[in-house]
Amino acid sequence: MVAYGILIASAALYAMGIVAQSIAARRAGRRPGSGLGLLARLTGDPLYLLGFCGQVGGFALAFFARDVLPLYLVQAASSSAIGLATVFGVVVLRWRIQTTEALMLVLMALGLVALAGSSKPSVAAELSSVTVLVLLGVLLGVGVAMTRLHRTDTFALPAILSGVAFAVVAVTSRTLAHWDLVSLPGNPLTWLMLAAAVLGQASMAVALQRGLATAVVATADATTIILSSAAGLTVLGDQVADGTELWVAGGLTAVVIGVLVLGSPARTTSGSVEALEKPA
């Protein structure tokens, strides 16, 4: 039960972090260059740093949850931040919510319940040398693609790249979660994880300048959920309770659909997160 409480707190911190980072990224102004340059400028913005601290806190809590919980549950729960942001807006900020959005919140909640009910605690398998090389290759591909981001003005590509990088973070951290903290600096996977986190953060910053925060986060989260869940089940040995295999498939589908619909740029909810993204 403690692990589930950690996941809820993690999602809340992620939600706060994304809203703060979105405001900071939009008011930073656009300049030619890769996302790493933008990320460097944003480090001087206190609001961005607040959002970054929220994401770091969310990641830290999710990291400890990955010690025993499968990636398909941890990533789905972390991605529910977009739903928590909507609930916060409705309850605290008096946003008006559409029927479709309300249905998506219910769908996501049901999906998370299904995933929680099907999850089976386990320690992740060690990554083979071949798998580590594949992850390194994926990360290098993300880095190369980031140098081409100036050729497009849409948020989709940087958001997807961010999701891919964060999937590498999820996979490596699932393996590292059962290591002693003092031994982590000497493990090459730790540095691979940190490099993936930096690239994911840089891609996210670019995407937040080009699209609505909800759409950016939804695209990145859906990418991360799908890739990391597949890797967890096929490479890391994540376990599913007997007879609940369909629960996992249904739960993941429900969460991904909910995330994408809530994050759709076509949403027109009055007073939604987009209202917070206007440049200062």
XYZ file of N, CA and C in Angstrom, residues 2-266:
795
model
N 2.026 1.194 0.623
C 2.920 2.356 0.672
C 3.340 2.758 -0.739
N 3.635 1.760 -1.567
C 4.079 2.045 -2.936
C 3.001 2.787 -3.719
N 1.749 2.449 -3.512
C 0.667 3.127 -4.225
C 0.539 4.580 -3.766
N 0.727 4.815 -2.474
C 0.717 6.185 -1.974
C 1.850 7.004 -2.554
N 3.010 6.371 -2.718
C 4.154 7.056 -3.334
C 3.830 7.442 -4.769
N 3.141 6.562 -5.495
C 2.781 6.865 -6.884
C 1.821 8.053 -6.978
N 0.876 8.128 -6.070
C -0.072 9.247 -6.077
C 0.659 10.562 -5.831
N 1.554 10.573 -4.856
C 2.330 11.780 -4.571
C 3.216 12.140 -5.757
N 3.771 11.137 -6.410
C 4.612 11.369 -7.591
C 3.826 12.056 -8.698
N 2.625 11.574 -8.971
C 1.798 12.167 -10.028
C 1.441 13.615 -9.701
N 1.166 13.904 -8.422
C 0.829 15.271 -8.026
C 2.002 16.212 -8.272
N 3.202 15.775 -7.954
C 4.383 16.610 -8.177
C 4.639 16.807 -9.667
N 4.438 15.757 -10.456
C 4.600 15.881 -11.900
C 3.629 16.918 -12.471
N 2.397 16.904 -12.008
C 1.389 17.843 -12.500
C 1.794 19.286 -12.200
N 2.243 19.541 -10.981
C 2.702 20.877 -10.618
C 3.896 21.294 -11.463
N 4.814 20.369 -11.680
C 6.019 20.678 -12.432
C 5.738 21.059 -13.873
N 4.831 20.337 -14.518
C 4.531 20.612 -15.925
C 3.890 21.984 -16.098
N 2.967 22.344 -15.226
C 2.313 23.654 -15.335
C 3.342 24.771 -15.173
N 4.191 24.675 -14.175
C 5.204 25.715 -13.929
C 6.202 25.796 -15.079
N 6.653 24.659 -15.576
C 7.618 24.648 -16.669
C 7.031 25.201 -17.955
N 5.752 24.925 -18.174
C 5.103 25.415 -19.389
C 5.066 26.933 -19.425
N 4.712 27.539 -18.307
C 4.657 29.001 -18.243
C 6.044 29.585 -18.503
N 7.057 29.005 -17.874
C 8.422 29.502 -18.024
C 8.927 29.330 -19.456
N 8.643 28.199 -20.077
C 9.127 27.938 -21.431
C 8.505 28.895 -22.436
N 7.228 29.215 -22.257
C 6.547 30.089 -23.210
C 7.020 31.538 -23.107
N 7.410 31.961 -21.932
C 7.838 33.349 -21.787
C 9.337 33.520 -22.048
N 10.024 32.412 -22.336
C 11.464 32.480 -22.584
C 11.783 33.013 -23.973
N 10.812 32.947 -24.900
C 11.062 33.409 -26.261
C 11.768 32.349 -27.084
N 11.545 32.381 -28.391
C 12.137 31.393 -29.268
C 13.382 31.937 -29.947
N 14.410 31.090 -30.002
C 15.645 31.425 -30.692
C 16.090 30.210 -31.497
N 16.878 30.428 -32.559
C 17.382 29.289 -33.320
C 18.285 28.421 -32.453
N 18.328 27.142 -32.755
C 19.212 26.254 -32.016
C 18.472 25.057 -31.456
N 19.204 24.198 -30.779
C 18.620 22.983 -30.225
C 17.970 23.255 -28.886
N 17.290 22.218 -28.371
C 16.622 22.359 -27.091
C 17.572 22.542 -25.926
N 18.826 22.127 -26.078
C 19.778 22.278 -24.979
C 20.060 23.745 -24.685
N 20.064 24.599 -25.737
C 20.260 26.027 -25.526
C 19.103 26.634 -24.763
N 17.900 26.255 -25.131
C 16.716 26.738 -24.416
C 16.749 26.272 -22.965
N 17.134 25.024 -22.755
C 17.184 24.495 -21.401
C 18.176 25.279 -20.549
N 19.298 25.668 -21.162
C 20.300 26.446 -20.430
C 19.736 27.803 -20.018
N 18.966 28.455 -20.910
C 18.374 29.760 -20.568
C 17.328 29.622 -19.465
N 16.571 28.536 -19.502
C 15.495 28.362 -18.537
C 16.005 28.100 -17.128
N 17.237 27.663 -17.004
C 17.770 27.398 -15.662
C 17.889 28.668 -14.828
N 17.792 29.828 -15.465
C 17.820 31.080 -14.727
C 16.452 31.591 -14.339
N 15.401 30.860 -14.688
C 14.032 31.259 -14.373
C 13.563 30.519 -13.116
N 13.274 31.247 -12.023
C 12.851 30.582 -10.781
C 11.608 29.717 -10.960
N 10.678 30.162 -11.826
C 9.459 29.378 -12.022
C 9.785 28.045 -12.691
N 10.687 28.092 -13.669
C 11.088 26.846 -14.321
C 11.786 25.926 -13.323
N 12.628 26.503 -12.475
C 13.327 25.695 -11.484
C 12.349 25.072 -10.487
N 11.280 25.812 -10.165
C 10.248 25.251 -9.290
C 9.592 24.047 -9.959
N 9.251 24.222 -11.247
C 8.666 23.104 -11.980
C 9.631 21.938 -12.103
N 10.898 22.262 -12.311
C 11.909 21.216 -12.418
C 12.019 20.445 -11.106
N 11.966 21.168 -9.990
C 12.009 20.504 -8.682
C 10.802 19.583 -8.503
N 9.652 20.031 -9.020
C 8.468 19.182 -8.966
C 8.670 17.897 -9.744
N 9.277 18.006 -10.926
C 9.525 16.814 -11.725
C 10.579 15.918 -11.083
N 11.613 16.533 -10.509
C 12.641 15.738 -9.834
C 12.029 14.986 -8.650
N 11.196 15.697 -7.893
C 10.533 15.044 -6.769
C 9.625 13.920 -7.227
N 8.879 14.180 -8.311
C 8.013 13.140 -8.855
C 8.809 11.942 -9.332
N 9.942 12.216 -9.989
C 10.786 11.124 -10.470
C 11.369 10.325 -9.311
N 11.809 11.038 -8.264
C 12.405 10.354 -7.123
C 11.400 9.394 -6.472
N 10.176 9.860 -6.309
C 9.154 8.998 -5.717
C 8.837 7.819 -6.637
N 8.733 8.095 -7.944
C 8.468 7.016 -8.892
C 9.627 6.021 -8.921
N 10.853 6.532 -8.746
C 12.033 5.672 -8.734
C 11.921 4.630 -7.629
N 11.545 5.074 -6.439
C 11.420 4.138 -5.325
C 10.258 3.166 -5.548
N 9.194 3.639 -6.201
C 8.066 2.747 -6.483
C 8.467 1.656 -7.470
N 9.396 1.984 -8.394
C 9.825 1.000 -9.390
C 10.621 -0.150 -8.776
N 11.014 -0.008 -7.548
C 11.759 -1.082 -6.898
C 10.924 -2.357 -6.827
N 9.609 -2.199 -6.671
C 8.749 -3.376 -6.513
C 7.596 -3.423 -7.501
N 7.224 -2.304 -8.083
C 6.063 -2.269 -8.968
C 6.471 -2.278 -10.441
N 5.695 -2.924 -11.296
C 6.025 -3.007 -12.719
C 5.904 -1.664 -13.422
N 6.631 -1.535 -14.521
C 6.634 -0.264 -15.242
C 5.264 0.099 -15.793
N 4.475 -0.904 -16.209
C 3.182 -0.563 -16.795
C 2.287 0.159 -15.796
N 2.444 -0.129 -14.512
C 1.652 0.567 -13.497
C 2.276 1.904 -13.126
N 3.579 1.921 -12.905
C 4.246 3.151 -12.481
C 4.120 4.237 -13.535
N 4.365 3.889 -14.801
C 4.297 4.910 -15.850
C 2.870 5.391 -16.090
N 1.915 4.494 -16.019
C 0.520 4.904 -16.179
C 0.094 5.840 -15.059
N 0.515 5.518 -13.831
C 0.167 6.369 -12.701
C 0.839 7.733 -12.814
N 2.103 7.753 -13.223
C 2.805 9.028 -13.389
C 2.146 9.879 -14.461
N 1.678 9.223 -15.516
C 1.052 9.953 -16.621
C -0.338 10.468 -16.264
N -0.878 10.018 -15.142
C -2.183 10.520 -14.718
C -2.100 11.955 -14.222
N -0.887 12.543 -14.247
C -0.722 13.933 -13.817
C -1.629 14.868 -14.599
N -1.822 14.575 -15.879
C -2.683 15.436 -16.694
C -4.122 15.375 -16.196
N -4.544 14.201 -15.731
C -5.879 14.085 -15.156
C -5.972 14.806 -13.826
N -4.920 14.711 -13.012
C -4.911 15.418 -11.729
C -4.957 16.927 -11.935
N -4.260 17.410 -12.979
C -4.293 18.844 -13.265
C -5.709 19.291 -13.608
N -6.422 18.468 -14.371
C -7.800 18.798 -14.735
C -8.703 18.793 -13.503
N -8.542 17.781 -12.654
C -9.348 17.711 -11.428
C -9.069 18.913 -10.536
N -7.809 19.288 -10.413
C -7.432 20.451 -9.610
C -8.113 21.705 -10.151
N -8.102 21.861 -11.466
C -8.719 23.038 -12.063
C -10.214 23.109 -11.803
N -10.869 21.951 -11.872
C -12.317 21.913 -11.663
C -12.675 22.197 -10.207
N -11.955 21.572 -9.278
C -12.285 21.676 -7.860
C -11.837 23.003 -7.255
N -10.612 23.453 -7.601
C -10.031 24.627 -6.961
C -10.236 25.899 -7.775
N -10.019 25.805 -9.086
C -10.083 26.995 -9.936
C -11.422 27.175 -10.637
N -12.357 26.287 -10.366
C -13.718 26.389 -10.901
C -13.750 26.345 -12.428
N -12.886 25.533 -13.024
C -12.968 25.368 -14.472
C -14.271 24.663 -14.828
N -14.766 24.947 -16.021
C -15.906 24.195 -16.550
C -15.348 22.982 -17.281
N -15.963 21.857 -17.080
C -15.470 20.626 -17.684
C -16.518 20.061 -18.631
N -16.070 19.613 -19.790
C -16.969 19.032 -20.765
C -17.272 17.580 -20.415
N -18.361 17.083 -20.984
C -18.759 15.704 -20.728
C -17.665 14.729 -21.154
N -17.055 14.999 -22.306
C -15.999 14.117 -22.805
C -14.835 14.049 -21.825
N -14.456 15.195 -21.276
C -13.350 15.232 -20.319
C -13.694 14.459 -19.052
N -14.917 14.624 -18.569
C -15.343 13.897 -17.380
C -15.297 12.389 -17.629
N -15.725 11.983 -18.808
C -15.694 10.564 -19.156
C -14.260 10.049 -19.228
N -13.353 10.877 -19.747
C -11.956 10.459 -19.842
C -11.317 10.313 -18.461
N -11.693 11.198 -17.541
C -11.183 11.072 -16.173
C -11.649 9.761 -15.538
N -12.900 9.421 -15.770
C -13.427 8.154 -15.258
C -12.717 6.976 -15.919
N -12.512 7.075 -17.244
C -11.841 6.003 -17.974
C -10.421 5.791 -17.462
N -9.694 6.899 -17.238
C -8.337 6.786 -16.711
C -8.333 6.169 -15.318
N -9.274 6.579 -14.497
C -9.349 6.024 -13.145
C -9.601 4.518 -13.189
N -10.514 4.095 -14.062
C -10.794 2.663 -14.192
C -9.568 1.912 -14.710
N -8.864 2.544 -15.652
C -7.657 1.926 -16.191
C -6.600 1.737 -15.111
N -6.425 2.749 -14.265
C -5.441 2.653 -13.185
C -5.838 1.586 -12.159
N -7.134 1.478 -11.888
C -7.604 0.447 -10.958
C -7.311 -0.938 -11.534
N -7.559 -1.098 -12.844
C -7.292 -2.383 -13.492
C -5.804 -2.723 -13.436
N -4.958 -1.734 -13.687
C -3.511 -1.967 -13.655
C -3.025 -2.285 -12.244
N -3.575 -1.561 -11.263
C -3.193 -1.824 -9.876
C -3.625 -3.227 -9.462
N -4.814 -3.639 -9.905
C -5.309 -4.965 -9.551
C -4.554 -6.092 -10.224
N -3.941 -5.810 -11.370
C -3.218 -6.851 -12.104
C -1.729 -6.868 -11.794
N -1.238 -5.843 -11.106
C 0.201 -5.748 -10.857
C 0.657 -6.795 -9.848
N 1.859 -7.279 -10.062
C 2.465 -8.265 -9.175
C 3.871 -7.795 -8.827
N 4.130 -7.498 -7.553
C 5.449 -6.992 -7.169
C 6.573 -7.927 -7.604
N 7.671 -7.341 -8.050
C 8.828 -8.136 -8.464
C 10.042 -7.224 -8.572
N 11.226 -7.827 -8.531
C 12.470 -7.109 -8.763
C 12.832 -7.279 -10.236
N 13.234 -6.187 -10.876
C 13.517 -6.234 -12.308
C 14.740 -7.084 -12.604
N 14.725 -7.708 -13.774
C 15.883 -8.469 -14.233
C 17.005 -7.514 -14.634
N 18.231 -7.968 -14.519
C 19.371 -7.153 -14.936
C 19.366 -7.010 -16.461
N 19.747 -5.844 -16.940
C 19.783 -5.611 -18.379
C 21.024 -6.258 -18.981
N 20.856 -6.936 -20.108
C 21.990 -7.541 -20.796
C 22.812 -6.470 -21.498
N 24.020 -6.815 -21.891
C 24.891 -5.868 -22.599
C 24.257 -5.422 -23.913
N 23.595 -6.356 -24.587
C 22.938 -6.017 -25.858
C 21.822 -4.996 -25.630
N 21.031 -5.206 -24.581
C 19.945 -4.271 -24.274
C 20.485 -2.889 -23.941
N 21.565 -2.837 -23.184
C 22.175 -1.550 -22.836
C 22.659 -0.834 -24.093
N 23.259 -1.572 -25.018
C 23.716 -0.972 -26.277
C 22.542 -0.457 -27.098
N 21.443 -1.195 -27.088
C 20.236 -0.742 -27.799
C 19.728 0.563 -27.191
N 19.677 0.619 -25.870
C 19.223 1.842 -25.199
C 20.149 3.012 -25.517
N 21.444 2.753 -25.539
C 22.409 3.795 -25.880
C 22.194 4.270 -27.304
N 21.941 3.335 -28.225
C 21.673 3.702 -29.608
C 20.411 4.544 -29.749
N 19.382 4.167 -29.000
C 18.137 4.944 -29.016
C 18.389 6.365 -28.541
N 19.180 6.478 -27.480
C 19.471 7.793 -26.915
C 20.279 8.650 -27.892
N 21.234 8.037 -28.561
C 22.010 8.772 -29.559
C 21.110 9.228 -30.700
N 20.154 8.385 -31.080
C 19.205 8.772 -32.120
C 18.367 9.968 -31.715
N 17.960 9.992 -30.443
C 17.202 11.142 -29.939
C 18.057 12.403 -30.005
N 19.323 12.284 -29.606
C 20.214 13.449 -29.641
C 20.397 13.992 -31.046
N 20.582 13.097 -32.021
C 20.736 13.534 -33.412
C 19.461 14.194 -33.906
N 18.319 13.600 -33.600
C 17.038 14.163 -34.040
C 16.802 15.550 -33.446
N 17.287 15.773 -32.218
C 17.092 17.071 -31.579
C 17.807 18.189 -32.335
N 18.906 17.866 -33.007
C 19.623 18.890 -33.775
C 18.858 19.298 -35.027
N 17.804 18.571 -35.346
C 16.997 18.871 -36.540
C 15.662 19.520 -36.191
N 15.451 19.797 -34.898
C 14.152 20.309 -34.476
C 13.832 21.680 -35.058
N 14.856 22.452 -35.427
C 14.606 23.791 -35.966
C 13.929 23.729 -37.333
N 13.877 22.549 -37.934
C 13.269 22.410 -39.259
C 11.752 22.256 -39.200
N 11.206 22.123 -38.013
C 9.762 21.993 -37.874
C 9.257 22.906 -36.771
N 8.042 23.409 -36.924
C 7.457 24.302 -35.923
C 6.405 23.597 -35.071
N 6.164 22.318 -35.313
C 5.144 21.608 -34.554
C 5.723 21.040 -33.263
N 4.853 20.772 -32.316
C 5.284 20.251 -31.029
C 5.424 18.736 -31.039
N 4.837 18.075 -32.031
C 4.727 16.613 -32.002
C 6.090 15.926 -31.951
N 7.017 16.313 -32.838
C 8.304 15.627 -32.882
C 9.095 15.785 -31.588
N 9.307 17.013 -31.081
C 10.035 17.105 -29.807
C 9.321 16.416 -28.656
N 7.998 16.402 -28.669
C 7.257 15.721 -27.604
C 7.469 14.214 -27.675
N 7.462 13.667 -28.883
C 7.707 12.232 -29.051
C 9.134 11.881 -28.645
N 10.090 12.727 -29.062
C 11.485 12.495 -28.665
C 11.628 12.522 -27.152
N 10.929 13.445 -26.513
C 10.951 13.512 -25.055
C 10.406 12.215 -24.456
N 9.313 11.721 -25.018
C 8.729 10.470 -24.531
C 9.665 9.284 -24.694
N 10.379 9.235 -25.827
C 11.347 8.152 -26.055
C 12.480 8.219 -25.028
N 13.008 9.436 -24.806
C 14.093 9.601 -23.836
C 13.639 9.214 -22.432
N 12.434 9.626 -22.064
C 11.942 9.289 -20.728
C 11.616 7.799 -20.600
N 11.336 7.137 -21.715
C 11.166 5.682 -21.677
C 12.489 5.014 -21.326
N 13.603 5.548 -21.862
C 14.927 5.038 -21.499
C 15.174 5.272 -20.007
N 14.766 6.440 -19.512
C 14.893 6.720 -18.077
C 14.117 5.684 -17.262
N 12.896 5.385 -17.695
C 12.055 4.441 -16.960
C 12.667 3.049 -16.934
N 13.149 2.594 -18.069
C 13.712 1.237 -18.157
C 14.970 1.115 -17.303
N 15.873 2.071 -17.428
C 17.119 1.997 -16.652
C 16.860 2.146 -15.155
N 15.947 3.037 -14.796
C 15.690 3.260 -13.371
C 14.981 2.075 -12.731
N 14.199 1.343 -13.502
C 13.550 0.135 -12.967
C 14.607 -0.875 -12.532
N 15.673 -1.001 -13.320
C 16.760 -1.909 -12.975
C 17.579 -1.368 -11.806
N 17.798 -0.046 -11.792
C 18.642 0.558 -10.761
C 17.939 0.687 -9.406
N 16.607 0.601 -9.402
C 15.847 0.917 -8.191
C 16.191 0.001 -7.014
N 16.622 -1.239 -7.283
C 16.923 -2.143 -6.163
C 18.394 -2.117 -5.761
N 19.170 -1.229 -6.380
C 20.579 -1.074 -5.985
C 20.679 -0.164 -4.763
N 21.731 -0.317 -3.991
C 21.991 0.610 -2.892
C 22.318 1.984 -3.472
N 21.817 3.030 -2.834
C 22.024 4.377 -3.353
C 23.503 4.735 -3.459
N 24.310 4.274 -2.516
C 25.736 4.629 -2.532
C 26.467 3.995 -3.698
N 25.901 2.939 -4.269
C 26.565 2.254 -5.373
C 26.140 2.787 -6.737
N 25.128 3.619 -6.776
C 24.604 4.103 -8.050
C 25.614 4.908 -8.871
N 26.415 5.816 -8.258
C 27.368 6.592 -9.076
C 28.358 5.734 -9.849
N 28.668 4.551 -9.362
C 29.623 3.694 -10.043
C 29.004 2.796 -11.096
N 27.695 2.878 -11.266
C 27.003 2.046 -12.253
C 26.818 2.838 -13.546
N 27.318 2.337 -14.693
C 27.160 3.058 -15.966
C 25.700 3.347 -16.319
N 24.787 2.491 -15.870
C 23.368 2.723 -16.160
C 22.871 4.027 -15.535
N 23.460 4.396 -14.406
C 23.063 5.653 -13.756
C 23.333 6.830 -14.673
N 24.480 6.835 -15.316
C 24.839 7.940 -16.199
C 24.045 7.908 -17.498
N 23.703 6.709 -17.940
C 22.819 6.596 -19.102
C 21.447 7.155 -18.763
N 20.971 6.850 -17.567
C 19.679 7.353 -17.121
C 19.683 8.886 -17.032
N 20.745 9.450 -16.469
C 20.832 10.905 -16.332
C 20.926 11.590 -17.690
N 21.683 11.003 -18.621
C 21.780 11.574 -19.964
C 20.416 11.552 -20.652
N 19.685 10.458 -20.472
C 18.347 10.361 -21.055
C 17.408 11.400 -20.449
N 17.535 11.633 -19.128
C 16.694 12.624 -18.457
C 16.960 14.024 -18.988
N 18.238 14.354 -19.217
C 18.581 15.683 -19.743
C 18.018 15.863 -21.147
N 18.191 14.857 -22.013
C 17.669 14.955 -23.375
C 16.141 15.032 -23.376
N 15.525 14.258 -22.504
C 14.065 14.309 -22.422
C 13.574 15.664 -21.957
N 14.274 16.244 -20.999
C 13.896 17.560 -20.481
C 14.090 18.630 -21.547
N 15.189 18.537 -22.306
C 15.452 19.519 -23.352
C 14.407 19.441 -24.460
N 14.057 18.234 -24.869
C 13.022 18.067 -25.894
C 11.672 18.569 -25.401
N 11.387 18.313 -24.131
C 10.133 18.788 -23.554
C 10.065 20.312 -23.561
N 11.184 20.968 -23.259
C 11.209 22.431 -23.245
C 10.878 22.993 -24.623
N 11.440 22.383 -25.673
C 11.151 22.835 -27.041
C 9.678 22.613 -27.365
N 9.160 21.443 -27.017
C 7.764 21.132 -27.312
C 6.808 22.083 -26.602
N 7.142 22.457 -25.358
C 6.273 23.351 -24.595
C 6.217 24.750 -25.198
N 7.256 25.127 -25.945
C 7.228 26.420 -26.628
C 6.322 26.393 -27.846
N 6.079 25.229 -28.384
C 5.386 25.117 -29.665
C 3.945 24.635 -29.547
N 3.572 24.123 -28.397
C 2.218 23.599 -28.257
C 1.695 23.779 -26.854
N 0.411 23.487 -26.681
C -0.216 23.568 -25.372
C 0.380 22.518 -24.444
N 0.530 22.868 -23.187
C 1.163 21.961 -22.233
C 0.463 20.615 -22.190
N -0.866 20.623 -22.182
C -1.600 19.366 -22.097
C -1.328 18.480 -23.305
N -1.268 19.080 -24.499
C -1.009 18.301 -25.710
C 0.411 17.755 -25.719
N 1.353 18.576 -25.279
C 2.757 18.153 -25.233
C 2.929 16.997 -24.258
N 2.419 17.166 -23.049
C 2.568 16.143 -22.028
C 1.860 14.858 -22.439
N 0.682 14.988 -23.043
C -0.064 13.802 -23.473
C 0.715 13.010 -24.507
N 1.290 13.702 -25.484
C 2.060 13.028 -26.527
C 3.281 12.330 -25.947
N 4.013 13.041 -25.092
C 5.207 12.454 -24.478
C 4.847 11.287 -23.566
N 3.813 11.461 -22.751
C 3.433 10.413 -21.804
C 2.939 9.161 -22.515
N 2.124 9.334 -23.557
C 1.625 8.173 -24.296
C 2.787 7.389 -24.899
N 3.773 8.118 -25.428
C 4.957 7.467 -25.988
C 5.713 6.688 -24.913
N 5.915 7.319 -23.759
C 6.650 6.677 -22.674
C 5.912 5.456 -22.136
N 4.607 5.576 -21.948
C 3.822 4.453 -21.423
C 3.960 3.230 -22.321
N 3.754 3.433 -23.616
C 3.767 2.307 -24.553
C 5.141 1.648 -24.612
N 6.184 2.458 -24.780
C 7.534 1.905 -24.934
C 8.035 1.250 -23.646
N 7.874 1.941 -22.523
C 8.404 1.400 -21.261
C 7.615 0.184 -20.799
N 6.306 0.171 -20.996
C 5.503 -0.991 -20.597
C 5.902 -2.214 -21.406
N 6.101 -2.019 -22.710
C 6.522 -3.133 -23.560
C 7.892 -3.656 -23.123
N 8.809 -2.724 -22.820
C 10.144 -3.133 -22.383
C 10.089 -3.837 -21.029
N 9.244 -3.349 -20.142
C 9.132 -3.967 -18.826
C 8.657 -5.402 -18.894
N 7.673 -5.644 -19.745
C 7.098 -6.983 -19.850
C 7.989 -7.950 -20.614
N 8.748 -7.438 -21.588
C 9.540 -8.322 -22.449
C 11.006 -8.433 -22.038
N 11.553 -7.392 -21.426
C 12.987 -7.370 -21.110
C 13.260 -7.422 -19.612
N 12.472 -6.709 -18.837
C 12.748 -6.584 -17.408
C 12.063 -7.640 -16.554
N 11.198 -8.423 -17.143
C 10.538 -9.476 -16.389
C 9.439 -9.002 -15.475
N 8.784 -7.887 -15.803
C 7.656 -7.414 -15.000
C 6.565 -8.489 -14.955
N 5.977 -8.642 -13.784
C 5.018 -9.722 -13.563
C 3.572 -9.219 -13.601
N 2.679 -10.128 -14.018
C 1.248 -9.859 -14.043
C 0.556 -10.939 -13.220
N -0.379 -10.543 -12.380
C -1.102 -11.517 -11.564
C -1.822 -12.516 -12.457
N -1.895 -13.753 -12.010
C -2.510 -14.815 -12.802
C -3.942 -14.461 -13.199
N -4.219 -14.647 -14.483
C -5.573 -14.437 -14.986
C -5.950 -12.984 -15.236
N -4.995 -12.057 -15.108
C -5.319 -10.631 -15.280
C -4.590 -10.006 -16.469
N -4.129 -10.843 -17.393
C -3.415 -10.305 -18.549
C -4.260 -9.314 -19.333
N -5.535 -9.610 -19.487
C -6.424 -8.704 -20.220
C -6.634 -7.397 -19.455
N -6.526 -7.451 -18.130
C -6.636 -6.227 -17.338
C -5.523 -5.255 -17.693
N -4.321 -5.793 -17.886
C -3.191 -4.939 -18.235
C -3.414 -4.289 -19.591
N -3.809 -5.089 -20.568
C -4.050 -4.551 -21.909
C -5.161 -3.499 -21.878
N -6.250 -3.817 -21.187
C -7.366 -2.879 -21.108
C -7.015 -1.637 -20.310
N -6.292 -1.816 -19.206
C -5.918 -0.678 -18.377
C -4.982 0.269 -19.098
N -3.979 -0.267 -19.790
C -3.057 0.579 -20.542
C -3.775 1.318 -21.660
N -4.667 0.611 -22.350
C -5.433 1.254 -23.427
C -6.281 2.392 -22.885
N -6.930 2.170 -21.749
C -7.778 3.202 -21.152
C -6.971 4.425 -20.752
N -5.819 4.207 -20.134
C -4.995 5.335 -19.687
C -4.452 6.116 -20.878
N -3.958 5.416 -21.895
C -3.401 6.094 -23.071
C -4.486 6.906 -23.779
N -5.666 6.325 -23.950
C -6.763 7.061 -24.584
C -7.125 8.290 -23.758
N -7.244 8.117 -22.447
C -7.578 9.245 -21.581
C -6.549 10.347 -21.647
N -5.272 9.981 -21.624
C -4.200 10.969 -21.695
C -4.258 11.736 -23.006
N -4.428 11.025 -24.117
C -4.429 11.679 -25.427
C -5.646 12.577 -25.625
N -6.795 12.133 -25.158
C -8.002 12.953 -25.322
C -7.942 14.190 -24.439
N -7.539 14.026 -23.180
C -7.430 15.182 -22.284
C -6.383 16.165 -22.781
N -5.357 15.668 -23.454
C -4.307 16.536 -23.954
C -4.508 17.030 -25.356
N -5.625 16.686 -25.986
C -5.863 17.092 -27.365
C -5.937 18.607 -27.496
N -5.252 19.201 -28.512
C -5.322 20.643 -28.726
C -6.734 21.125 -29.039
N -7.615 20.188 -29.434
C -8.977 20.570 -29.792
C -9.851 20.840 -28.582
